Coordinates of C-alpha atoms in Angstrom, one line a residue:
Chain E
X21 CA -76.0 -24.0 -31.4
X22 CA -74.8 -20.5 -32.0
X23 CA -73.8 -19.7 -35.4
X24 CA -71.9 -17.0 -37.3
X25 CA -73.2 -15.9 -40.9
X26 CA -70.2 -14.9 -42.7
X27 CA -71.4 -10.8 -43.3
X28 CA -70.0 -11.2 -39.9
X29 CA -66.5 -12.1 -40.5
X30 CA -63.6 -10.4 -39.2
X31 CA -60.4 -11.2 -37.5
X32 CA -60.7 -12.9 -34.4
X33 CA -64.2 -14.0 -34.5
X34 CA -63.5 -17.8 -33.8
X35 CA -65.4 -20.7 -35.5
X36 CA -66.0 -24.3 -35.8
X37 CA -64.2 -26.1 -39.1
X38 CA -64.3 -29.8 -39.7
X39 CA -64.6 -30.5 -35.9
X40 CA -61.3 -28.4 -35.2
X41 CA -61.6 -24.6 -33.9
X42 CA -60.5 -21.8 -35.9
X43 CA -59.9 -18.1 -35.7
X44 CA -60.1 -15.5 -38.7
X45 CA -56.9 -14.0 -39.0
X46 CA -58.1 -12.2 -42.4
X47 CA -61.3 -11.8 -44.6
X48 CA -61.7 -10.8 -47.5
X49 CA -64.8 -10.1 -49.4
X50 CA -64.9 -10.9 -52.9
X51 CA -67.6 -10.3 -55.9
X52 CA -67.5 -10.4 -59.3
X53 CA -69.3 -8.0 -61.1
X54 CA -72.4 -9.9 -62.2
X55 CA -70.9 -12.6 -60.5
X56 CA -71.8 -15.1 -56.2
X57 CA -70.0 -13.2 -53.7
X58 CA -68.0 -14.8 -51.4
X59 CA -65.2 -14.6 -48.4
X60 CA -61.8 -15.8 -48.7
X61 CA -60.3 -15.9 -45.0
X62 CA -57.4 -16.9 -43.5
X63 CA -57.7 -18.7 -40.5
X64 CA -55.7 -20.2 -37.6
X65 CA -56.4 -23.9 -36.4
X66 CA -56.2 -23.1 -32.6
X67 CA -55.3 -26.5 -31.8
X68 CA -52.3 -26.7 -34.2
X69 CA -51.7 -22.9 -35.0
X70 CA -51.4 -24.1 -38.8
X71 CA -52.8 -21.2 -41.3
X72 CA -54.8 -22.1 -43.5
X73 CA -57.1 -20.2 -46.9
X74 CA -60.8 -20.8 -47.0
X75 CA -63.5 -19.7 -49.2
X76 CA -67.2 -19.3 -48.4
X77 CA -70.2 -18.4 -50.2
X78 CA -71.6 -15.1 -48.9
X79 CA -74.6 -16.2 -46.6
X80 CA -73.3 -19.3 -45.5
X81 CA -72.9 -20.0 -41.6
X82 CA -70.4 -21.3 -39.5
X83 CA -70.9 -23.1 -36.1
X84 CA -69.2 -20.2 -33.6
X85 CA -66.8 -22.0 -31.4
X86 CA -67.2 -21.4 -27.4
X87 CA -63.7 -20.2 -26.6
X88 CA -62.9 -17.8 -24.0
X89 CA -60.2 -16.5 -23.7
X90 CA -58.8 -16.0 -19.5
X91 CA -55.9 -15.2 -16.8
X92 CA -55.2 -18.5 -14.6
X93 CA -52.3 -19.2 -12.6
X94 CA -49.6 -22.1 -13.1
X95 CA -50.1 -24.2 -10.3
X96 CA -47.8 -27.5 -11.1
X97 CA -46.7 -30.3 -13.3
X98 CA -47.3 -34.0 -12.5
X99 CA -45.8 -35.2 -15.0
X100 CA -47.9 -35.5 -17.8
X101 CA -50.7 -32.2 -17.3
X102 CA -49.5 -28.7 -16.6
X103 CA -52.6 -27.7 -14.4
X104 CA -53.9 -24.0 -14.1
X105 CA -56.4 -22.1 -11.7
X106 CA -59.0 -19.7 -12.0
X107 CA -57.9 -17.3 -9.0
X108 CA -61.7 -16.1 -8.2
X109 CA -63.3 -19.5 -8.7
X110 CA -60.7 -21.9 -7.6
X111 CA -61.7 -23.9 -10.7
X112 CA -58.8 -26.1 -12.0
X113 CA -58.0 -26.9 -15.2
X114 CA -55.8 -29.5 -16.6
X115 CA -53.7 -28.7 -20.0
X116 CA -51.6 -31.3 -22.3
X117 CA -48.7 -31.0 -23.3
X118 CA -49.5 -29.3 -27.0
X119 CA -51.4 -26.5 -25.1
X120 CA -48.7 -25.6 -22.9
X121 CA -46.0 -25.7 -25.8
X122 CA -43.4 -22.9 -26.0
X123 CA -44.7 -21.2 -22.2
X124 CA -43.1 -24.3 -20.6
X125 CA -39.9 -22.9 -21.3
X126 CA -41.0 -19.5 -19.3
X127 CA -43.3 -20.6 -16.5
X128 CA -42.8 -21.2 -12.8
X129 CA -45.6 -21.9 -10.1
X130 CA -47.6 -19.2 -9.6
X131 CA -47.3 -17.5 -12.5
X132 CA -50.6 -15.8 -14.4
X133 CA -51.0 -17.2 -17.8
X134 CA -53.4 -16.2 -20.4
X135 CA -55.4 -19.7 -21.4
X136 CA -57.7 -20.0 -24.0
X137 CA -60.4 -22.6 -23.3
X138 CA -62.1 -24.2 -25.7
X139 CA -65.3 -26.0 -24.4
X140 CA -63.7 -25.5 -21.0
X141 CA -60.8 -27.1 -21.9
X142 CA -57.1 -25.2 -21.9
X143 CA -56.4 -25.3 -25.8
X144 CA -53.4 -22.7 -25.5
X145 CA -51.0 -21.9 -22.6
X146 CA -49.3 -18.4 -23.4
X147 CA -46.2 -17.4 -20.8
X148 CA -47.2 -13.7 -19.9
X149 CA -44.5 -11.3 -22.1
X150 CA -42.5 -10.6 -19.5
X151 CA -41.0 -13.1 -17.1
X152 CA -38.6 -12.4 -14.6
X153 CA -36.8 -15.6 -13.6
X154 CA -33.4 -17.3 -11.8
X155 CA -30.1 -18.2 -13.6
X156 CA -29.2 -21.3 -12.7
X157 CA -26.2 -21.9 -14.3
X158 CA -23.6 -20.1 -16.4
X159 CA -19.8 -19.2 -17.0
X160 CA -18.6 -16.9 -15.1
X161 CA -18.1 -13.6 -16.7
X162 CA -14.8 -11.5 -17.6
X163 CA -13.8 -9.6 -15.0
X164 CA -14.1 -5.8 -16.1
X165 CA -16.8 -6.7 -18.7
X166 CA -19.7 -4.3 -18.3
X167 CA -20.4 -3.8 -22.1
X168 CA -22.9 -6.5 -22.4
X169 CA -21.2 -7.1 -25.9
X170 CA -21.1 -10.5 -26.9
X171 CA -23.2 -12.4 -24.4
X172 CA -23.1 -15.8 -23.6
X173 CA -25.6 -19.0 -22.7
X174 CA -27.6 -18.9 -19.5
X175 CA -30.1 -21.9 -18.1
X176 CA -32.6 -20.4 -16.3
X177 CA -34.8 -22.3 -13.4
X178 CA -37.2 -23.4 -16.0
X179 CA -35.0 -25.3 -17.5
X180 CA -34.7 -22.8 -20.9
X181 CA -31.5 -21.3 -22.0
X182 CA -31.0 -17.5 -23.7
X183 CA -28.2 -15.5 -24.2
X184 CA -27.2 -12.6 -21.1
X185 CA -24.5 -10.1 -21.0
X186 CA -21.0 -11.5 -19.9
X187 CA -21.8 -9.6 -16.4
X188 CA -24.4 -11.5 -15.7
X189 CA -23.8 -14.6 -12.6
X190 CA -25.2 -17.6 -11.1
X191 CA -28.6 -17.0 -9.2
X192 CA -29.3 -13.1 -10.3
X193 CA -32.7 -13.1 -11.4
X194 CA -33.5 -11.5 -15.0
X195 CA -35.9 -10.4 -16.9
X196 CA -36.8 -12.0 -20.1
X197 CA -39.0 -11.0 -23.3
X198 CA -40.7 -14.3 -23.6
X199 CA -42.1 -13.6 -27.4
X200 CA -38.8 -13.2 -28.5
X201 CA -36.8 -15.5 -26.0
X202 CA -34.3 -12.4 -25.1
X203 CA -32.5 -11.0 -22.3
X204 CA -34.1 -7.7 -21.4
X205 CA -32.5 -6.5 -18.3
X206 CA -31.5 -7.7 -14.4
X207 CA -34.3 -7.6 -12.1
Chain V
X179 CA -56.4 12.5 -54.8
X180 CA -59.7 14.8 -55.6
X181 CA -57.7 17.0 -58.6
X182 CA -56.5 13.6 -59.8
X183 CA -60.6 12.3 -59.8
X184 CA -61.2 15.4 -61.6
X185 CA -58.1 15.3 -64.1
X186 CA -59.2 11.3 -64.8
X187 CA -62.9 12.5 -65.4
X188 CA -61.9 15.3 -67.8
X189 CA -59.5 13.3 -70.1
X190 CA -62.9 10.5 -70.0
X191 CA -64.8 13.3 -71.3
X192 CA -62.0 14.5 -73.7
X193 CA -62.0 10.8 -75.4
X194 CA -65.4 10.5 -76.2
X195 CA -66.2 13.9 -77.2
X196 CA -63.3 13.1 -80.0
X197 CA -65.0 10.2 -81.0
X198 CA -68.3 11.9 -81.1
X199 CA -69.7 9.9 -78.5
X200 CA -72.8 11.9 -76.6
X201 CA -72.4 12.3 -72.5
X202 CA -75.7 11.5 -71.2
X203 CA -77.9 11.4 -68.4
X204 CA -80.6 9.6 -67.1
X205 CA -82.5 8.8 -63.7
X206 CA -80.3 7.4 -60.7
X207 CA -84.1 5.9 -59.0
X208 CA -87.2 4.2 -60.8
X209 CA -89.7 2.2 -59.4
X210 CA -88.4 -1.1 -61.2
X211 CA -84.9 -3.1 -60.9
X212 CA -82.3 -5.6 -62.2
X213 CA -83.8 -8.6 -61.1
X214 CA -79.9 -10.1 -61.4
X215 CA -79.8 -12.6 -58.6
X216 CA -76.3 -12.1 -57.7
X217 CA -77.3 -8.1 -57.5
X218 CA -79.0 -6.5 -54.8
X219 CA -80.5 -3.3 -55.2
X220 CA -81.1 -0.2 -52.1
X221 CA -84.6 0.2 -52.1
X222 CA -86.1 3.5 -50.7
X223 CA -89.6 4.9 -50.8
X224 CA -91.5 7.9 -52.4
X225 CA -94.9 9.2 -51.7
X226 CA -96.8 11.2 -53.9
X227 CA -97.5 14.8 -53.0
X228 CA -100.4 14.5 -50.3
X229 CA -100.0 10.7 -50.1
X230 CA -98.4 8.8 -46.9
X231 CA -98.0 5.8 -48.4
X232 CA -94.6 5.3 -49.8
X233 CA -94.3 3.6 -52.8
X234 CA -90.9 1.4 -53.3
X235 CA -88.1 2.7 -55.8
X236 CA -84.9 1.6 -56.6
X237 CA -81.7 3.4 -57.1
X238 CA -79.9 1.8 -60.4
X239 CA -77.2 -0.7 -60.1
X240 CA -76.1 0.3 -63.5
X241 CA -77.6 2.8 -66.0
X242 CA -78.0 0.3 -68.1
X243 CA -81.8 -0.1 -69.3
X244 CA -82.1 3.6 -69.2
X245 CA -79.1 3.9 -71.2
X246 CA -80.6 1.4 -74.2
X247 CA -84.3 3.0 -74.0
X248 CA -82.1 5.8 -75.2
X249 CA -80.1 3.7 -77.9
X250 CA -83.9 2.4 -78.6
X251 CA -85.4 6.4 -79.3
X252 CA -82.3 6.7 -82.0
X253 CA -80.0 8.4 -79.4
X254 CA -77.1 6.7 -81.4
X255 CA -73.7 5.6 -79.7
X256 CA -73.7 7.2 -75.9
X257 CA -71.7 7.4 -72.7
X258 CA -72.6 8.3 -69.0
X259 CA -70.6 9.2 -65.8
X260 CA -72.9 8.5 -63.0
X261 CA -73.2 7.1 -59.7
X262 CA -74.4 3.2 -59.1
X263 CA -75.7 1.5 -56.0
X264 CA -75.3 -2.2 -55.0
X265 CA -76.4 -3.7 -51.4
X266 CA -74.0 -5.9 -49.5
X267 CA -71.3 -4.7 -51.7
X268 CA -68.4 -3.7 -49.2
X269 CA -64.7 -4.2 -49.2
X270 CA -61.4 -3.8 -50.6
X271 CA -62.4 -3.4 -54.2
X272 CA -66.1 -2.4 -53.5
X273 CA -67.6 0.5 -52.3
X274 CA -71.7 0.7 -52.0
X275 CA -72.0 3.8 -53.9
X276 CA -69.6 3.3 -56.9
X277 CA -68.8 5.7 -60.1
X278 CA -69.8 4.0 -63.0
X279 CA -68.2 5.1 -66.4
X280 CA -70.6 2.8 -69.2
X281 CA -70.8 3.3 -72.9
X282 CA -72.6 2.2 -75.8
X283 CA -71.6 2.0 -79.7
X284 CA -74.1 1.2 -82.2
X285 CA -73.1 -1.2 -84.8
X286 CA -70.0 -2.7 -82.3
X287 CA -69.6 -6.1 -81.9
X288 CA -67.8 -6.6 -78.9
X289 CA -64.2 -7.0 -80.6
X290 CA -64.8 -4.1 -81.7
X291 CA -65.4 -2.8 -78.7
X292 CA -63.0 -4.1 -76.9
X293 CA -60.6 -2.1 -79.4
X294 CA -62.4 0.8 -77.9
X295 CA -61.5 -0.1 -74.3
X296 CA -58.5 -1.1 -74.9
X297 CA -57.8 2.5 -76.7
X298 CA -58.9 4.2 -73.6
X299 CA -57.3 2.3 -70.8
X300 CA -53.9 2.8 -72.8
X301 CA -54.1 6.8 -72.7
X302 CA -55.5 6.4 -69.0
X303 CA -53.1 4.3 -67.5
X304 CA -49.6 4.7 -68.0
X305 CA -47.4 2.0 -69.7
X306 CA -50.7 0.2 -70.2
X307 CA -50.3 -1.9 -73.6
X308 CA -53.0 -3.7 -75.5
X309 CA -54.4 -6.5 -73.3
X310 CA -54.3 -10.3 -74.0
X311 CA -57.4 -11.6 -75.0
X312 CA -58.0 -14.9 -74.0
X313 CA -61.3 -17.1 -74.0
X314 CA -62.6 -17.9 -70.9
X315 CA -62.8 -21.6 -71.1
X316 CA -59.0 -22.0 -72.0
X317 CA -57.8 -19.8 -69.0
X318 CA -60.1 -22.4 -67.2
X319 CA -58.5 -25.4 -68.7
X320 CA -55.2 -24.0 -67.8
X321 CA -55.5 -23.1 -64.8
X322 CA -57.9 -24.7 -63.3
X323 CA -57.4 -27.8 -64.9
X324 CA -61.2 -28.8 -66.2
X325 CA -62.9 -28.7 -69.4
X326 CA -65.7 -26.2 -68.6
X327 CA -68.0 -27.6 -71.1
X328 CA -67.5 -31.5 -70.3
X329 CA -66.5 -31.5 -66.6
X330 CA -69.5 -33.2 -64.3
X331 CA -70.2 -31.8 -61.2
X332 CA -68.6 -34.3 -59.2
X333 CA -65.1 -32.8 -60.8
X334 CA -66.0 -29.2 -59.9
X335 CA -66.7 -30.3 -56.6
X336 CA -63.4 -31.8 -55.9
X337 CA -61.5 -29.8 -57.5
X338 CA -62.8 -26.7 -55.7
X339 CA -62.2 -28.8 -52.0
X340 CA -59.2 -28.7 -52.9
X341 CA -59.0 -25.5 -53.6
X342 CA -59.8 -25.0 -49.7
X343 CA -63.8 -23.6 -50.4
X344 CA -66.1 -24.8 -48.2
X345 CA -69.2 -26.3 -50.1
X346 CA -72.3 -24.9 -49.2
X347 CA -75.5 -27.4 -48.9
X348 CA -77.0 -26.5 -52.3
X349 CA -74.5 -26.3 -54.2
X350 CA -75.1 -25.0 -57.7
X351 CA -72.3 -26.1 -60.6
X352 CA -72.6 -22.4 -62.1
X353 CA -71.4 -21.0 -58.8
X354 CA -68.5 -23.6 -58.4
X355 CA -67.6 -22.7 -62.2
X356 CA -67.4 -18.7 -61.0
X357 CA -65.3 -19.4 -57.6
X358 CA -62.7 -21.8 -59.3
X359 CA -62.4 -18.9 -62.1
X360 CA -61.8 -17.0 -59.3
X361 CA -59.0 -19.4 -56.9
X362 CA -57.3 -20.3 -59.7
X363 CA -57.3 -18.1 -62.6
X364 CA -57.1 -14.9 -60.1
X365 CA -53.4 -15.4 -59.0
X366 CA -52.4 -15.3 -62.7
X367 CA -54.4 -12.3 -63.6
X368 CA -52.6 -10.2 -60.7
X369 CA -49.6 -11.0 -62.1
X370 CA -50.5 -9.4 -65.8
X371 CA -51.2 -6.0 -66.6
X372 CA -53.7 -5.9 -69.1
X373 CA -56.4 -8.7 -69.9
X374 CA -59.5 -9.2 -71.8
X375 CA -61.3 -12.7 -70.9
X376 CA -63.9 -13.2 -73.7
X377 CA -66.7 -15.9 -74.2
X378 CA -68.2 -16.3 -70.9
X379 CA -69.8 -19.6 -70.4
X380 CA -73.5 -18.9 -71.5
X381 CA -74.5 -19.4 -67.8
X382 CA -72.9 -16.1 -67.5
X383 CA -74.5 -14.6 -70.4
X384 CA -76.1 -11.8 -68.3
X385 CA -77.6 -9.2 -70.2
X386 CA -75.5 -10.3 -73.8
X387 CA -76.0 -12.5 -76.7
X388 CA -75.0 -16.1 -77.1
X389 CA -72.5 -16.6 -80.0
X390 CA -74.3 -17.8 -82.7
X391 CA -71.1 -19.8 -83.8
X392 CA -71.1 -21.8 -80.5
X393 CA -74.4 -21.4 -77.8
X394 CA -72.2 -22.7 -75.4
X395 CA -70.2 -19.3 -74.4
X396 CA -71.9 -15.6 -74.7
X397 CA -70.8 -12.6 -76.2
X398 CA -69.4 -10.7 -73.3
X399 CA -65.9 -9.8 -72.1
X400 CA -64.1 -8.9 -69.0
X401 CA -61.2 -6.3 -68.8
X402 CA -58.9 -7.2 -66.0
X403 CA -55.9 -5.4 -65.1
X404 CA -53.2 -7.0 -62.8
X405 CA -56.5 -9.4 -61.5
X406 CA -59.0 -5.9 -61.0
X407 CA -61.8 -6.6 -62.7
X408 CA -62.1 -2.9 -64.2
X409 CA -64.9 -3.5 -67.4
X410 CA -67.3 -5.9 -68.2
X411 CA -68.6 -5.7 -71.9
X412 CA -71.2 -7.3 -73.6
X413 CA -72.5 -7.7 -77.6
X414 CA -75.9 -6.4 -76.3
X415 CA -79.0 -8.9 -76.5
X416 CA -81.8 -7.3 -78.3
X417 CA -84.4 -9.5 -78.4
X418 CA -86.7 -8.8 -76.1
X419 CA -88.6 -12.3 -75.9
X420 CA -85.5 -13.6 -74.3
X421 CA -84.8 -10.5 -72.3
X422 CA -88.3 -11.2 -70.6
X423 CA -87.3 -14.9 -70.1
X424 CA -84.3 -14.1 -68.5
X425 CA -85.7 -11.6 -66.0
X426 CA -88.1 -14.5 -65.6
X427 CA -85.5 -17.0 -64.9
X428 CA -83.2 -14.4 -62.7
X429 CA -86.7 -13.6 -60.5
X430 CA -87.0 -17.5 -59.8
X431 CA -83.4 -17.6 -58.8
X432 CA -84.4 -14.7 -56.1
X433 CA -87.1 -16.8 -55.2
X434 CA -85.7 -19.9 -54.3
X435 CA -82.7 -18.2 -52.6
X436 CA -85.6 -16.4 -50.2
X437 CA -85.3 -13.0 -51.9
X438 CA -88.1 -10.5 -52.6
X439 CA -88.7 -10.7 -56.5
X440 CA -88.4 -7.5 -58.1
X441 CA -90.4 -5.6 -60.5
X442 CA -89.2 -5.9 -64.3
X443 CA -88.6 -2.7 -66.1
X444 CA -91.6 -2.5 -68.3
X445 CA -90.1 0.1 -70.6
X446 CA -86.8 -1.2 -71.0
X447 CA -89.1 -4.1 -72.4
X448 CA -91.0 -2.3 -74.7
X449 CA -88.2 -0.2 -75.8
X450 CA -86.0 -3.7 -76.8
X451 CA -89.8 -4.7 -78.4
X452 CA -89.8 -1.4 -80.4
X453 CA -85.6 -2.3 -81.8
X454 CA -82.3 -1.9 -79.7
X455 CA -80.0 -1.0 -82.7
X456 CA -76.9 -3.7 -82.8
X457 CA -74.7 -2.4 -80.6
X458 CA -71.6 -3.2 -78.1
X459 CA -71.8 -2.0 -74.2
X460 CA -69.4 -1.9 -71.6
X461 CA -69.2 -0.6 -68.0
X462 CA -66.1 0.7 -65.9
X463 CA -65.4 1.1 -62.7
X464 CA -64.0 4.1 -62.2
X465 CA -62.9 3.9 -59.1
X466 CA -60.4 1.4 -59.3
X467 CA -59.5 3.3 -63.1
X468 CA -58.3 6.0 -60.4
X469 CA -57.0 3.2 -57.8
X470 CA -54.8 1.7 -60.7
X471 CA -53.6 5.2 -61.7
X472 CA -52.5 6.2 -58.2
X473 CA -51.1 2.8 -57.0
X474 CA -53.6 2.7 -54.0
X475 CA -54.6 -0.6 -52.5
X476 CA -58.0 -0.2 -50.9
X477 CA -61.2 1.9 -52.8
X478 CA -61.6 4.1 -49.8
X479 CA -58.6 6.0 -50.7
X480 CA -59.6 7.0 -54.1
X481 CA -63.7 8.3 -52.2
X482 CA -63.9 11.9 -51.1
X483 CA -66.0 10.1 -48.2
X484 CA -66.0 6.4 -47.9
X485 CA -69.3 4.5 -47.2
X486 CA -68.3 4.3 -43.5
X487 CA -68.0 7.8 -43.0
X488 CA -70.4 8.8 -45.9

C-alpha cells in the first residue's frame, strides 16, 4: 500500500480519507512556536466534489489513492451506464450516472473525454471545454438581426439548452464553452 | 522592502538603547542543543585543525541559553538581533532561517514585561493599541468549549473530530489541547489586532516557571496580533534542578518519537547552578514585525532571499 507522509502535501496529490478518495486543493503548514506542527488542507471528495478542512499532525501518513487521470472516448448510453474507451487499448469502461454529471449535457458519441479513474473505475466524466454541437430546435430569428444582442434559448442534440444570438437557426452547428455553458461562436 | 528591514531594525535599536538595555552577541553554532521535542535543530559538522573527523554542532534555535549564561556572569538586562535556525520549519509564516529579536530584563515578572512588549509593538506598528490580555484557559473555555483543567481525553478527542483533525494513532491529550487552541481560538485571534494570551497550561511551561499561585498554568505569554503569533515570553525558570529534569523529560519525548536525543548544554546548566537573576524574557519574530508593518501575506516577501532561492 503506497502511502503519502504529509511533508509531502500539496495540491493535487490525491489521497485516501475514510474509504472515500480525496485531492488537496490547499495546505497549509502550521506551527506554534514551541508548539506540534501540523497541516491544515483543504480537500475535494472526488466522488462528491464536496470541500472539506482537515488537520493532520506533521508526520502522519495517508493511504495515496490510485487515480489516474486519462483521455477516453464516449462511446454510448444504455440506459443506465455512460461507457467510455481507451482508444490505444480498446479497454472499456463503464461510468454511473454521478461520474458523468454535468458532461452529459455536452457529449455526443465519439467524443474525447478526460476520465479520472479511481481503482480502474470512471469516478469523473469531464466534457472536453470546447464542444461543437447541432441546434436542434429554436425560434426563428428576426429578420435583419445580426447584433447577437439579446439572445434567445437553443436545445442542442444533447438534449441541453443555452442561450445563441437571435441569427442563429435550426440545425447550424455551434460552438459551446462547456465550463461556462455559453455560446461561443458558429462552427 | 530592504530600507524598510533596515528602518524596522534601527528604531529596535533606538528603543532599547533609551531604555539602557545592552545589544548583545553571542555564538549562532555550539556543539549542544534545545532538546525541545517539538524543535528540530540543523546540525552540521566541524573538524578540528588537522582532524577529519567532524564533530556534530548545532546552529541555535534561539539565543536563548547563551543569552542567560550572560544574565548569569552579571551582564544585567540584554537584547540580541540575530539569526535562528529550525528544521522542517517551512511555510507561510515560517522561514528556516528566521530573524530573531529576544530580550531579557532582570527583575521583570512577565506583566511587567509584557508592558515592555506591548510599549514596543505600539511605536512599531501603526494604530497598534495595548493588547487584551487574556488567560489561556478562558479563551479555551470560550471558544473551544472545554474546561482545560477538568476535560478527559475522551472530550478532547471528540471535540477535535469535529473540528475535522484527523487523530493520529498515539494520540497524546497535550497535543490535542495545542491543535484545538489552534482550530478554534485561531479564527478569533485573526480577527483582533493586539493580543497577549497568558498562563499556558503547565504542559506548555517550556523553559518558564509555574505560577506559584496555581501549578496548573506557567508563567509565559504569547503576543498575537490579528492571529500572528509575533512573541512568546516567559517569567524565566531559574532553577536549574528542574531545568535538568526537563531537558530530561524533553530528550525522552525525542526518544519515543524515534528522534536522535540531543546533547544538553552543560554550561547553560552550570550557569543557572551558579544564579540566573529573576528576570522576564521574550522572543520576536521579526519577520512577521516587518510582514505586519508592510501588509504582506507570505514571509518570503519580507526575505532578501527566501529559503528556496537562498
Amino acid at each position: 500500500m503506497a502511502t503519502y507522509n504529509t511533508n509531502e502535501f500539496r495540491s493535487g496529490l490525491k489521497f485516501i480519507l475514510d474509504n472515500d478518495p480525496y485531492s488537496i486543493i490547499e495546505n497549509e503548514f502550521v506551527k506554534p512556536g514551541k508548539g506540534q506542527a501540523f497541516s491544515r488542507v483543504k480537500i475535494r471528495n472526488l466522488k462528491t466534489g464536496r470541500v472539506i478542512e482537515k488537520t493532520f499532525k506533521s508526520g502522519e501518513s495517508v493511504e495515496a489513492a490510485d487515480v489516474l487521470e486519462t483521455t477516453l472516448q464516449y462511446l454510448y448510453n444504455d440506459g443506465e451506464f455512460w461507457h467510455f474507451m481507451d482508444p490505444q487499448s480498446f479497454e472499456q469502461y463503464a461510468a454511473s450516472e454521478a461520474a458523468v454529471a454535468d458532461a452529459i449535457k455536452w457529449i455526443k458519441e465519439q467524443d474525447d473525454c478526460n476520465v479520472t479513474l479511481w481503482n480502474g473505475n470512471p469516478l469523473i466524466v469531464e466534457a472536453p471545454n470546447f464542444v461543437t454541437l447541432r441546434i436542434t430546435d429554436t425560434d426563428p430569428g428576426l429578420k435583419g438581426d445580426t447584433s447577437g444582442g439579446g439572445g434567445k434559448p437553443a436545445t442542442l442534440e444533447t438534449g441541453a439548452v443555452i442561450r445563441v444570438p437571435l441569427f442563429v437557426q435550426i440545425d447550424e452547428v455551434v460552438k459551446v464553452d462547456t465550463r461556462s455553458g455559453e455560446y461561443v461562436s458558429r462552427a | 522592502m530592504l530600507q524598510k528591514r533596515a528602518s524596522l531594525l534601527n528604531e529596535i535599536r533606538r528603543f532599547f538603547a533609551h531604555r539602557d538595555v545592552l545589544e548583545v552577541e553571542t555564538p549562532v553554532v555550539s556543539s549542544s542543543a534545545n532538546p525541545d521535542a517539538a524543535i528540530d535543530p540543523m546540525q552540521s559538522g566541524f573538524r578540528l585543525p588537522g582532524s577529519h573527523r567532524p564533530e556534530p554542532i548545532y546552529l541555535q534555535t534561539s539565543p536563548e541559553f547563551s543569552m542567560k549564561r550572560l544574565l548569569a556572569a552579571g551582564s544585567g538586562s540584554i537584547f540580541q538581533i540575530c539569526h535562528a535556525f529550525r528544521n522542517g520549519e517551512c511555510g507561510r509564516l515560517h522561514n528556516p532561517e528566521f530573524t530573531l529579536l529576544e530580550w531579557y530584563r532582570i527583575d521583570y515578572d512577565h506583566f511587567q514585561l509584557m508592558d515592555e512588549v506591548d510599549a514596543l509593538l505600539m511605536q512599531l506598528l501603526p494604530g497598534c493599541a495595548a493588547a487584551q490580555r487574556l488567560r489561556y484557559a478562558d479563551l479555551f473555555l470560550i471558544h473551544a468549549g472545554l474546561n482545560l483543567f477538568t476535560a478527559t481525553d475522551a472530550q478532547l478527542q471528540e471535540r477535535a473530530e469535529a473540528a475535522g483533525v484527523v487523530i493520529p494513532e498515539s494520540v497524546q491529550s497535550e497535543w490535542l489541547v495545542e491543535i484545538l487552541f489552534e482550530l478554534c481560538v485561531g479564527p478569533w485571534l485573526q480577527q483582533q489586532q493586539g493580543v497577549i494570551v497568558y498562563d499556558f497550561p503547565a504542559a506548555q511551561a517550556s523553559l518558564s516557571q509555574l505560577s506559584a499561585l496555581d501549578p496548573r498554568v506557567a508563567e509565559r505569554f504569547e503576543y498575537f496580533f490579528e492571529g500572528v503569533e509575533l512573541a512568546n515570553g516567559f517569567h524565566e525558570l531559574t532553577d536549574s534542578g528542574e531545568q535538568r529534569r526537563r531537558f530530561g523529560a524533553e530528550n525522552l519525548k525525542r526518544q519515543r518519537a524515534g528522534d536522535e536525543q540531543l546533547p544538553l548544554d552543560e554550561h547553560f546548566l552550570q550557569a543557572l547552578e551558579h544564579g540566573l537573576p529573576d528576570c522576564s524574557g521574550v522572543a520576536l519574530g521579526v519577520d512577521r514585525l516587518l510582514m505586519l508593518r508592510c501588509g504582506v501575506e507570505h514571509i518570503r516577501e519580507v526575505l532578501a532571499f527566501p529559503f528556496e532561492r537562498a
